[in-house]
Tab-separated table of C-alpha atoms in Angstrom:
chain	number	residue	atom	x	y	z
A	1	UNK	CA	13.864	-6.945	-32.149
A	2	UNK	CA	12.464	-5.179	-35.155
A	3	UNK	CA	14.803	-2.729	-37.310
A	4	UNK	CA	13.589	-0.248	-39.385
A	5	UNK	CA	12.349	-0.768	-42.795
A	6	UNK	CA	12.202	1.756	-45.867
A	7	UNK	CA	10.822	4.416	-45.913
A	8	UNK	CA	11.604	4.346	-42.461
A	9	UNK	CA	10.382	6.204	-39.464
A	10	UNK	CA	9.738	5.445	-35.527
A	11	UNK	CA	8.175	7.652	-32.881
A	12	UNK	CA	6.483	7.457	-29.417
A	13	UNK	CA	5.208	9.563	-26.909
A	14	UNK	CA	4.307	8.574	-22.905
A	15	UNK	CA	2.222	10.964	-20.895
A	16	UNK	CA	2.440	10.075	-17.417
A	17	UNK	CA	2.580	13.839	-14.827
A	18	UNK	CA	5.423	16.142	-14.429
A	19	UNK	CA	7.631	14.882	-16.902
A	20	UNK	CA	6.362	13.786	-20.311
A	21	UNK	CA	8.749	12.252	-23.404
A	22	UNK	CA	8.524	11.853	-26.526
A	23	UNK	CA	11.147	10.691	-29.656
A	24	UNK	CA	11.481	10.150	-33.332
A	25	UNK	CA	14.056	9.359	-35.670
A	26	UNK	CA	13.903	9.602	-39.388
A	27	UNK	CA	15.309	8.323	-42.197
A	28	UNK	CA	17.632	11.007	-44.575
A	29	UNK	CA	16.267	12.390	-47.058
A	30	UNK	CA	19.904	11.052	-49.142
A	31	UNK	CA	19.599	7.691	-47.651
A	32	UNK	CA	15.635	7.113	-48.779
A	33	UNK	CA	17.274	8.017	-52.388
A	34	UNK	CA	20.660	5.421	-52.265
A	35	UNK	CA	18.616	2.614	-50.356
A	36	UNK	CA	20.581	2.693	-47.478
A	37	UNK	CA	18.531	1.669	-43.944
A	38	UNK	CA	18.068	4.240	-41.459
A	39	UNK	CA	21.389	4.572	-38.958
A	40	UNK	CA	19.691	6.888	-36.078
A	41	UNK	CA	17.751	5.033	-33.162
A	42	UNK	CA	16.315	6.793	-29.847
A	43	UNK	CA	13.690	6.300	-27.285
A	44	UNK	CA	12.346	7.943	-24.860
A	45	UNK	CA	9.918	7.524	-21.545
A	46	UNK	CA	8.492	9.124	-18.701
A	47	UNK	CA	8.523	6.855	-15.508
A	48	UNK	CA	6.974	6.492	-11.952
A	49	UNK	CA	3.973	9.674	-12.914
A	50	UNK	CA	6.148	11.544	-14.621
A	51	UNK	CA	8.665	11.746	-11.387
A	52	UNK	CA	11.332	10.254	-13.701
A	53	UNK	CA	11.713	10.445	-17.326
A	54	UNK	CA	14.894	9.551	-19.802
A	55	UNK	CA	15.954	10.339	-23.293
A	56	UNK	CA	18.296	9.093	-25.636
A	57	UNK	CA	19.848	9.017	-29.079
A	58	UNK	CA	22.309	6.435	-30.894
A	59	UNK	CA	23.639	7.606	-34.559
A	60	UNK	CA	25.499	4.520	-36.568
A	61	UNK	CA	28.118	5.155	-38.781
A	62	UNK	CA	27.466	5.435	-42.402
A	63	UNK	CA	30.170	4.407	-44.355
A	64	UNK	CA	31.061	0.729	-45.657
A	65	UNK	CA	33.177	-0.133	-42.916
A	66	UNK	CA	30.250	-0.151	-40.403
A	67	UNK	CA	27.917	-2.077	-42.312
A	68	UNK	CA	25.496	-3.170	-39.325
A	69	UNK	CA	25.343	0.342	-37.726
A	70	UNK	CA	21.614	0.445	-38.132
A	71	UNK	CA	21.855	-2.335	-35.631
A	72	UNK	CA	24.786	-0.862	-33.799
A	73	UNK	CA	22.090	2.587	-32.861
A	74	UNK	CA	19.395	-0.113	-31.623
A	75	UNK	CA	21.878	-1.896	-29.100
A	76	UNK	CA	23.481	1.572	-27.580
A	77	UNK	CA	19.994	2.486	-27.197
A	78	UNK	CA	18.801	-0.772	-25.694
A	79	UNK	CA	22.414	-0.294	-23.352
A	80	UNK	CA	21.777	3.163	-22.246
A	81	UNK	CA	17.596	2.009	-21.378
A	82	UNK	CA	19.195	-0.799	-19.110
A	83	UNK	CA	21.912	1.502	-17.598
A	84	UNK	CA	18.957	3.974	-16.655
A	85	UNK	CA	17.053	1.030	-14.929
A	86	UNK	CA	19.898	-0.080	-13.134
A	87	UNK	CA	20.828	2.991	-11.734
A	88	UNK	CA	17.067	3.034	-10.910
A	89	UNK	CA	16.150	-0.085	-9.373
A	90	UNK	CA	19.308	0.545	-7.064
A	91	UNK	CA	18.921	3.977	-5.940
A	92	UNK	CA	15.541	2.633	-4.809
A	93	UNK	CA	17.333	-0.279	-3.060
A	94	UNK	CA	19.361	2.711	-1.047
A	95	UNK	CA	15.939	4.374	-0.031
A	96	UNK	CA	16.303	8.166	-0.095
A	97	UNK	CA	19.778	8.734	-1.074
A	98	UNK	CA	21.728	11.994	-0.781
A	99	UNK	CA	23.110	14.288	-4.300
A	100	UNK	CA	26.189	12.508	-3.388
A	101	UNK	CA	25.777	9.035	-3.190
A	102	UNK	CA	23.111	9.095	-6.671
A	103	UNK	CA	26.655	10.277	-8.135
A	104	UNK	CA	28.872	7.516	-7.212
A	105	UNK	CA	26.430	5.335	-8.149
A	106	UNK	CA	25.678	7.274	-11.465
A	107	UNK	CA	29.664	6.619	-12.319
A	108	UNK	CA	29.083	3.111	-11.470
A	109	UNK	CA	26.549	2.454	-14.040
A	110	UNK	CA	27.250	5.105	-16.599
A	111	UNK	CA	30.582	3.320	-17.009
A	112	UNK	CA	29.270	-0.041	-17.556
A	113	UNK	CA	27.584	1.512	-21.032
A	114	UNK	CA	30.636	0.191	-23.231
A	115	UNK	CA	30.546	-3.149	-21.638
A	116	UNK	CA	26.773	-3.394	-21.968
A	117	UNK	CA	27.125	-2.870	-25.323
A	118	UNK	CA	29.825	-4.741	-26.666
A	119	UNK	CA	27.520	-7.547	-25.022
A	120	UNK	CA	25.250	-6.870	-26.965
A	121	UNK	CA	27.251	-6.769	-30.300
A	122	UNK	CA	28.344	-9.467	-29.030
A	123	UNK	CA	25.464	-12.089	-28.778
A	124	UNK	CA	24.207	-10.139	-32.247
A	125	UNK	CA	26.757	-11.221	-34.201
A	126	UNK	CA	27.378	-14.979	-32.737
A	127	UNK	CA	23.107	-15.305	-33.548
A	128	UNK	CA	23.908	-13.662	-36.741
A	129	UNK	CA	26.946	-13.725	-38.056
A	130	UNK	CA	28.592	-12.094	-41.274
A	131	UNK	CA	28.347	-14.325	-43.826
A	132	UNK	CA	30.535	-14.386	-46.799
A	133	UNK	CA	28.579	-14.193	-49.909
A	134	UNK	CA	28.243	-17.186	-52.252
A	135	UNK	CA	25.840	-18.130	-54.367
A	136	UNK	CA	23.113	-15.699	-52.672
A	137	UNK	CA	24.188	-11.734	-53.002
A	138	UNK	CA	24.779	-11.743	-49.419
A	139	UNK	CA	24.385	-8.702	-46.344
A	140	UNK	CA	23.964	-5.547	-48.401
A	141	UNK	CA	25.831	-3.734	-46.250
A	142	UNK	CA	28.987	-6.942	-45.748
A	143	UNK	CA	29.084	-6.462	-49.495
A	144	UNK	CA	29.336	-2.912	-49.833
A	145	UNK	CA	32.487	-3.283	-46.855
A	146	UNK	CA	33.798	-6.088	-49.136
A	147	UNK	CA	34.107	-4.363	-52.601
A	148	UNK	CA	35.597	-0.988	-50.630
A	149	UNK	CA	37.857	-3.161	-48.676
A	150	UNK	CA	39.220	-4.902	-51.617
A	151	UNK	CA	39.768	-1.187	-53.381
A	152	UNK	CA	41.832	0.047	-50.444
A	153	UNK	CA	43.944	-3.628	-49.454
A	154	UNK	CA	44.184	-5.307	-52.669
A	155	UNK	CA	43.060	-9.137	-53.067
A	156	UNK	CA	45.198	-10.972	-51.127
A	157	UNK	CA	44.264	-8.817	-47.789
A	158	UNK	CA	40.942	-9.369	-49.258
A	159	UNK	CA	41.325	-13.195	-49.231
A	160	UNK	CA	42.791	-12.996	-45.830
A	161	UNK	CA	39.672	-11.546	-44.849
A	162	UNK	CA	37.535	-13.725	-46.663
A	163	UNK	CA	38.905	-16.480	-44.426
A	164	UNK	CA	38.719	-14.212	-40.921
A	165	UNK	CA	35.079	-14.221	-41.489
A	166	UNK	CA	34.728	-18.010	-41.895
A	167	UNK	CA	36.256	-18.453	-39.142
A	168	UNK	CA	34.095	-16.460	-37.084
A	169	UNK	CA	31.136	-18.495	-38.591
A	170	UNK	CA	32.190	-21.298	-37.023
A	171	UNK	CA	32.901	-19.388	-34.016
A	172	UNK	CA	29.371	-18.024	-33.755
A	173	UNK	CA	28.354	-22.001	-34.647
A	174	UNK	CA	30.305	-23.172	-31.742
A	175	UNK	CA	28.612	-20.339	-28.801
A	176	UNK	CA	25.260	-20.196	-30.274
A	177	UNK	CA	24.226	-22.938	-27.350
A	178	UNK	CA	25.390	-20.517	-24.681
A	179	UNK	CA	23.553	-18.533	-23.182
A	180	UNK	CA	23.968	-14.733	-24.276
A	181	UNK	CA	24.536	-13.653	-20.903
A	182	UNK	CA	27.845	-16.473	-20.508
A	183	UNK	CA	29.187	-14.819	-23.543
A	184	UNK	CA	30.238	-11.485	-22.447
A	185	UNK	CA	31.316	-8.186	-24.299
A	186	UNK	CA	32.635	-8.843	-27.196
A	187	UNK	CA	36.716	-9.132	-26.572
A	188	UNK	CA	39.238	-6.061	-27.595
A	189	UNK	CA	41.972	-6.725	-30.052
A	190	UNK	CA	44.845	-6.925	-27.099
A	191	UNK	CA	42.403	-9.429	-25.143
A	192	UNK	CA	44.688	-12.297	-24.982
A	193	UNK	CA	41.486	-14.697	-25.498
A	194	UNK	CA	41.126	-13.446	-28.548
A	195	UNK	CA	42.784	-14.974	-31.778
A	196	UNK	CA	43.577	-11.727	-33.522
A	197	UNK	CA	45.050	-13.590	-37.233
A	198	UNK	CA	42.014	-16.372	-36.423
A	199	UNK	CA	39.109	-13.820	-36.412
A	200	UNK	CA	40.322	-10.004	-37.515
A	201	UNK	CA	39.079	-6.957	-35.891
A	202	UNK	CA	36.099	-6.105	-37.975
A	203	UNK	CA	33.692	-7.008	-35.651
A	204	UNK	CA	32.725	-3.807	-33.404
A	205	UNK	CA	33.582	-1.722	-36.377
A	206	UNK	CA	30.703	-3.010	-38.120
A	207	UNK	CA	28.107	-1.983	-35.483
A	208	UNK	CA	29.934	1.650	-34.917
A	209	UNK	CA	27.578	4.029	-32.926
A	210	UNK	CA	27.562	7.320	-30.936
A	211	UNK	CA	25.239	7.428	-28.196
A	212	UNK	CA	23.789	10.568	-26.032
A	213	UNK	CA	21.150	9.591	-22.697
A	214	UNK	CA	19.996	11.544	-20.333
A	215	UNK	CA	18.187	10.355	-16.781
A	216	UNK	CA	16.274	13.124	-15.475
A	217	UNK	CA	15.019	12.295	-12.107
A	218	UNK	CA	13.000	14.513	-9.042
A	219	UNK	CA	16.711	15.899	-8.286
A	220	UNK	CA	19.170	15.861	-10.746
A	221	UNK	CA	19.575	15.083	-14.133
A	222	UNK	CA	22.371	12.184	-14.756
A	223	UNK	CA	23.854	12.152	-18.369
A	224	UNK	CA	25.962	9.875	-21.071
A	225	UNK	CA	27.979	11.203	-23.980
A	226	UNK	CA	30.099	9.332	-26.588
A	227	UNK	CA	30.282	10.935	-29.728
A	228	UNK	CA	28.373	13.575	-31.346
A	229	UNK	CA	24.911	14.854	-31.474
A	230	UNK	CA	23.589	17.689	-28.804
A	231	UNK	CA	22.340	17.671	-25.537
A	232	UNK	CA	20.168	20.876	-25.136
A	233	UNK	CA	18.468	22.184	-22.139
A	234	UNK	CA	15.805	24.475	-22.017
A	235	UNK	CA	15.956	26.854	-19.166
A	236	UNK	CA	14.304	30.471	-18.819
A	237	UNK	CA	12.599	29.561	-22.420
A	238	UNK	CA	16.338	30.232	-23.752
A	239	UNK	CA	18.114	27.049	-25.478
A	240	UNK	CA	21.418	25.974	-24.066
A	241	UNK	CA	23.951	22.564	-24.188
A	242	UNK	CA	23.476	20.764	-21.075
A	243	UNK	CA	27.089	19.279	-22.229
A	244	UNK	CA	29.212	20.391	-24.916
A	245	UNK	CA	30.021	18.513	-28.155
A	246	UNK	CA	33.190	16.608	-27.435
A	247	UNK	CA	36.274	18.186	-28.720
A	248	UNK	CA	37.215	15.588	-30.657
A	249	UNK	CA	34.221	15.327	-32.867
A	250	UNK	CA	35.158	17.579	-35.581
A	251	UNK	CA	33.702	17.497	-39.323
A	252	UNK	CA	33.205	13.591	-40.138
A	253	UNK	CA	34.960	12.386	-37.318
A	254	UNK	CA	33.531	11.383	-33.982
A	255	UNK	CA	34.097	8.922	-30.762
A	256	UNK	CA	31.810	6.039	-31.198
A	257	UNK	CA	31.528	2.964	-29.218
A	258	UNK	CA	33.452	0.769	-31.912
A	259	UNK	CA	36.453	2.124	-30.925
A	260	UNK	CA	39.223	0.604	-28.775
A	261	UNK	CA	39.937	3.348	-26.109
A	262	UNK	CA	35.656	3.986	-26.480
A	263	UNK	CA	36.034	3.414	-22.502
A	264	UNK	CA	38.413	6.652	-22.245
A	265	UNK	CA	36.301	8.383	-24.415
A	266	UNK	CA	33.148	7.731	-22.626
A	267	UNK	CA	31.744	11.114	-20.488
A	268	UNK	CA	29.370	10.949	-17.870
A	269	UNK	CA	28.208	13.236	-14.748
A	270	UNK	CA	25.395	13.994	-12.328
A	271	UNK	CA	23.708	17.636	-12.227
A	272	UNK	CA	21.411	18.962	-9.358
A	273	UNK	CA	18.418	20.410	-10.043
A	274	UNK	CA	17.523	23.545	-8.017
A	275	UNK	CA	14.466	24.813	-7.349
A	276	UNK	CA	14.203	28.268	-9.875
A	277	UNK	CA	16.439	27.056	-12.350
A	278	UNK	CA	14.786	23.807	-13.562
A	279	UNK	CA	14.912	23.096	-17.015
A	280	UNK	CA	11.626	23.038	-19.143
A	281	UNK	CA	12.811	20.729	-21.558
A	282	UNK	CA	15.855	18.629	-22.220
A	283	UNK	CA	16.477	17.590	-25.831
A	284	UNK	CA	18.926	15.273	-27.335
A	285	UNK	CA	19.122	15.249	-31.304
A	286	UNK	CA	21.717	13.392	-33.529
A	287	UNK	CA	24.366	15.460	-35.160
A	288	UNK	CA	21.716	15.561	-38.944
A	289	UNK	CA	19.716	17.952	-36.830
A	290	UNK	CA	22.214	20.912	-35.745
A	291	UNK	CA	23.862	20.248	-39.265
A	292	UNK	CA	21.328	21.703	-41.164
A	293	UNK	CA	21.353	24.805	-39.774
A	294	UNK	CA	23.781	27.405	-40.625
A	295	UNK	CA	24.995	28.587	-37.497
A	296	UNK	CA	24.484	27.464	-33.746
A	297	UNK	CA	22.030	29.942	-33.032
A	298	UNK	CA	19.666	28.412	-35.792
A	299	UNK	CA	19.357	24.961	-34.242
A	300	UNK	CA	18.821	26.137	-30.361
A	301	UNK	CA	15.699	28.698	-32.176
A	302	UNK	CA	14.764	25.840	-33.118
A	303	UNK	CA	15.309	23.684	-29.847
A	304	UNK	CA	13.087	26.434	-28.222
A	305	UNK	CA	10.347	26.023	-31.088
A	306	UNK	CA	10.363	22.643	-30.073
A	307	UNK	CA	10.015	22.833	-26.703
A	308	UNK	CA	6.876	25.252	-27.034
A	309	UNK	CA	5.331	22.991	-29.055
A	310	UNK	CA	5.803	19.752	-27.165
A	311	UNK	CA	1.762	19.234	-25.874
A	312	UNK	CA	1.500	18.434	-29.756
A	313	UNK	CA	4.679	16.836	-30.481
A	314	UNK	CA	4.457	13.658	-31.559
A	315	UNK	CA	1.771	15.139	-34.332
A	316	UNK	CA	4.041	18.235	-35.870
A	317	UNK	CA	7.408	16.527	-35.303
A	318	UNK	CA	7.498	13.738	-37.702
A	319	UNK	CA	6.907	16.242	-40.703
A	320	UNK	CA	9.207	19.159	-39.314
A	321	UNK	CA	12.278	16.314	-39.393
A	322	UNK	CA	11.240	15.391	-42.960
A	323	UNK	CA	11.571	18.763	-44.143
A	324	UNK	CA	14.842	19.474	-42.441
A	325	UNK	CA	16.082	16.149	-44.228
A	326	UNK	CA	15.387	17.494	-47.124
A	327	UNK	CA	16.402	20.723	-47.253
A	328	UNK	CA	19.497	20.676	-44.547
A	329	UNK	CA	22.041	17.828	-43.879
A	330	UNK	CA	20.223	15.040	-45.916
A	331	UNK	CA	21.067	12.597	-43.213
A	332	UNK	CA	19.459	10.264	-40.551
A	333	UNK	CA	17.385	12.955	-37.949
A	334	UNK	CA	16.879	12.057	-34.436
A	335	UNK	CA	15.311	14.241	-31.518
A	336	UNK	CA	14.238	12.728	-28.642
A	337	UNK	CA	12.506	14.979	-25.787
A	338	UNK	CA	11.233	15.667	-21.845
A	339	UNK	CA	9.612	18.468	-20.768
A	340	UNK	CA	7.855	19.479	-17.834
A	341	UNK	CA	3.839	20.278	-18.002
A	342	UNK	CA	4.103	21.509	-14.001
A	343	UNK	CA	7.019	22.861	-11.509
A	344	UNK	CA	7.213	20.446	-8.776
A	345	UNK	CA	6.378	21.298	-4.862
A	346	UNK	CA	9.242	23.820	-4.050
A	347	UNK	CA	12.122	22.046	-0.900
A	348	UNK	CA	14.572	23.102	0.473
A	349	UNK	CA	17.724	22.688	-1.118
A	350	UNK	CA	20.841	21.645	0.521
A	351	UNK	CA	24.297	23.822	-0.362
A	352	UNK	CA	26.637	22.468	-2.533
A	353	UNK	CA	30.170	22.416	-2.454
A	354	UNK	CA	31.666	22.826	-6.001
A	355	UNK	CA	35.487	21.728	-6.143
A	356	UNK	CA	38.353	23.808	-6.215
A	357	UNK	CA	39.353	22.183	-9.414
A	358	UNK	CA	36.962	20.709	-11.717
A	359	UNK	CA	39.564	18.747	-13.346
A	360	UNK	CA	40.362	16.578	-10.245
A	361	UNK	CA	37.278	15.147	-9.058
A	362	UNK	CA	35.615	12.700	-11.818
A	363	UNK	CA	32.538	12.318	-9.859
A	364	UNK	CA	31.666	16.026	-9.757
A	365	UNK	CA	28.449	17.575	-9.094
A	366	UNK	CA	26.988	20.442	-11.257
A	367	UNK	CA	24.169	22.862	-10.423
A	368	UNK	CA	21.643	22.260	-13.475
A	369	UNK	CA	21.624	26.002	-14.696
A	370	UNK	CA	20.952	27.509	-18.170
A	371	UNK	CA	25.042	28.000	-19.031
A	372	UNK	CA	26.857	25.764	-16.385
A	373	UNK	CA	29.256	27.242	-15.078
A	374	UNK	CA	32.105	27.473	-12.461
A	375	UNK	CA	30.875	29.549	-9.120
A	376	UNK	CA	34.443	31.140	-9.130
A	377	UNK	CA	34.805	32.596	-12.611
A	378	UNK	CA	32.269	31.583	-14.987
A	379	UNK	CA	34.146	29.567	-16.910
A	380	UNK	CA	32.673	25.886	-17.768
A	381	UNK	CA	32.961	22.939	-15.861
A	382	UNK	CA	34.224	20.107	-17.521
A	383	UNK	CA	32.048	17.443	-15.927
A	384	UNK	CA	33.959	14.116	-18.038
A	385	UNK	CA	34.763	11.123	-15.586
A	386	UNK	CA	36.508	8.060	-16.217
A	387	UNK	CA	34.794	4.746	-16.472
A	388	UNK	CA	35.600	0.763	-15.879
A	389	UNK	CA	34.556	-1.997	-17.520
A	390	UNK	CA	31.362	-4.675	-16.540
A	391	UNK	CA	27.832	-5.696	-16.769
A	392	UNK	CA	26.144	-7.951	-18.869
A	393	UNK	CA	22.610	-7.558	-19.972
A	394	UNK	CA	21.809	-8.288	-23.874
A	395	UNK	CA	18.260	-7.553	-23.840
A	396	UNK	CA	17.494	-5.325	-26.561
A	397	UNK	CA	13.326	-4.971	-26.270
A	398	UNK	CA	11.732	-1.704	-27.614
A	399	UNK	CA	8.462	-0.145	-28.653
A	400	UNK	CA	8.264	1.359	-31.636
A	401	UNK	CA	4.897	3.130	-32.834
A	402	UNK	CA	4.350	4.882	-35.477
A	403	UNK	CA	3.708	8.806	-36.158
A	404	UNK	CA	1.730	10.775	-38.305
A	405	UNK	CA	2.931	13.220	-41.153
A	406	UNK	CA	2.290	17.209	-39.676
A	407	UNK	CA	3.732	18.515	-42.958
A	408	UNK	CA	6.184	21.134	-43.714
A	409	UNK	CA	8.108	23.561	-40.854
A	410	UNK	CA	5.803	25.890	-40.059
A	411	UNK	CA	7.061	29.816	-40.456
A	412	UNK	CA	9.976	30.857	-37.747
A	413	UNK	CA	11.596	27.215	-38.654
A	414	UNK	CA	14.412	28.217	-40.743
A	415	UNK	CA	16.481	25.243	-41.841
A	416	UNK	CA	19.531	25.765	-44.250
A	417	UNK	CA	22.395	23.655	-45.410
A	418	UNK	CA	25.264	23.544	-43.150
A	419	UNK	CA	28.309	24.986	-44.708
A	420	UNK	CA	30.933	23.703	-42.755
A	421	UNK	CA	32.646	20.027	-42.907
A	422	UNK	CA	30.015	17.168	-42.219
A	423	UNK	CA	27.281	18.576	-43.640
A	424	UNK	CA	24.668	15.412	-44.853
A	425	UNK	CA	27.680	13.419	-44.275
A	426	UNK	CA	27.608	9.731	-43.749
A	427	UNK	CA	30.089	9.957	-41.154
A	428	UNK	CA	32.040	7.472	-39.253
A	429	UNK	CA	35.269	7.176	-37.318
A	430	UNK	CA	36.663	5.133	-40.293
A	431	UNK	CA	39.279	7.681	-41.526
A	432	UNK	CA	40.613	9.198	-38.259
A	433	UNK	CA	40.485	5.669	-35.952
């Protein structure tokens, strides 16, 4: 697996019939000054002619505590791409199968995303462990955690940790010869198999990610949140969320996949797709993008911008998230895209039943319209289910290709600093988990 290097930038584009994709994420403008890798990963891809297509985004944590969040992005990323192609390859297994049964099996695999990715940290850290620096200077990042650890615990609880991570070498000597599949996620701190005092808890924390994905397929779009970052559809030419920030993600703080309760955190639903309200475009950008606009309305004028110029994307993007770097948040930028070049054959669509309470059904079903909304009342549908724990799969292949330079935002791209809390933060879950 490659990771980035400075100054760092990835992008790719597939053009394949109905739906075509495209992503790129960009190093910040504040992190190319202080040396610090690029934290944002996403991919995206348009499958089977452009029937399917899938997008996603992954934004590690900045500060010292999560030193390997650069790797952290790349493994939610490489989670959510084998989620998508497990939900896939089984729905295909099932032949044709109803709105209804793509949703059960949507909560199936959407919930194995924490599980799939502590797997993945997992294997990661027992083929590279954290070494404790010596005579060599050491991870950049480990020794960065070690000096701000030491500020905040003192000595001894630094000595204490010195010795945690020792221990954990030998650990990762002892299961390199297994196979990364046999290793399984990475334990939780109240797993009894896992020696606590021996080892610490430091180890998910050091790969702590959010991670967005959307699976848009000929009927329904099926969708991933944890943490923050936007999911934006484009419907009528008018930018809207597809899903809501989480609540919980306020200034610097957000939900990542580090945490311990990441599996009650974890949101996930299936939305049809009706024939007249299709989106155009579905966009998912990392939480550097809306932040460096002023107000709300800002970032969806630009959503829409984007989405008109997507036959040209890969060309004008690379430059437009440069610029917005540089003059907005200042941190990692990530926007990763589908849009439709041609309205499928019209069906007929079957009616749907919408439940008399959104809150009690965690598999629910949403129409796929510009401002979802409740049938009854207009009010919004909260769409979060509750997940379980499984799956194994530490694969972590990607393409990355790179893009060329289209310059400075063209005129009608306003970017400004964000005024409110987070803005070009390096922000993590550190102070609020």
């Amino acid at each position: 697996m490659g990771f980035f290097k400075q100054p760092a930038q990835k992008v790719a584009g597939h053009r394949l019939g109905f739906w075509q994709a495209a992503h790129l994420s960009i190093q910040g403008d504040k992190h190319v000054r202080d040396g610090s890798p690029c934290q944002d990963e996403s991919d995206s891809r348009a499958l089977e002619d452009g029937a399917w297509a899938y997008v996603v985004v992954a934004d590690g944590h900045g500060s010292d505590r999560h030193f390997r969040s650069d790797r952290g992005s790349a493994l939610a990323v490489a989670a959510m791409r084998d989620t998508f192609h497990a939900f896939r390859n089984r729905a295909r297994d099932l032949g044709e199968p109803g709105i209804d049964e793509l949703a059960q099996l949507w909560e199936i695999e959407a919930g194995e995303v924490v599980a799939r990715w502590r797997a993945k940290v997992h294997a990661d850290l027992v083929t590279r462990p954290a070494q404790v620096p010596g005579k060599t200077e050491g991870e950049r990042g480990l020794v960065r955690y070690l000096d701000d650890f030491a500020k905040r615990n003192g000595y001894a609880q630094l000595e204490m940790l010195f010795w945690q991570l020792r221990r954990f070498e030998e650990y990762a000597r002892g299961a390199i010869s297994k196979e990364a599949a046999l290793l399984g996620p990475l334990p939780y701190f109240n797993d009894p198999a896992w020696d606590q005092a021996k080892f610490g808890g430091w180890q998910a924390k050091a790969y702590g990610t959010t991670v967005l994905g959307v699976l848009i397929g000929p009927d329904s779009l099926h969708w991933v949140q944890l943490g923050d970052g936007a999911m934006v559809q484009i419907v009528g030419g008018e930018a809207t969320y597809l899903v809501p920030p989480p609540p919980e993600a306020l200034g610097n703080l957000t939900p990542s996949l580090c945490d311990e309760d990441a599996q009650q955190e974890l949101r996930y639903g299936t939305s049809l797709i009706r024939n007249g309200k299709i989106p155009s475009a579905v966009l998912l950008t990392t939480d550097g993008v809306p932040n460096s606009f002023a107000e709300i309305g800002g970032f969806f004028a630009f959503c829409q911008e984007l989405a008109k110029a997507a036959p040209d994307l890969t060309q004008r993007l690379p430059g437009w998230l440069r610029e917005m770097s540089r003059k907005g948040s200042g941190d990692d930028v990530s926007v990763a895209m589908a849009w439709l070049t041609e309205l499928p054959a019209k069906r007929h669509d079957p009616p749907v039943e919408v439940p008399s309470d959104p809150h009690e059904n965690t598999g629910e079903i949403v129409e796929a319209t510009a401002e979802p909304v409740d049938e009854r009342g207009g009010e919004e549908l909260d769409i979060q289910c509750q997940a379980t724990q499984g799956g194994r799969d530490p694969g972590t292949g990607r393409q990355v290709v790179e893009g060329d330079d289209a310059g400075p935002l063209e005129p009608g791209h306003p970017v400004e600093a964000a005024d409110g809390p987070g803005k070009g933060s390096d922000r993590g879950v550190e102070d609020g988990r």
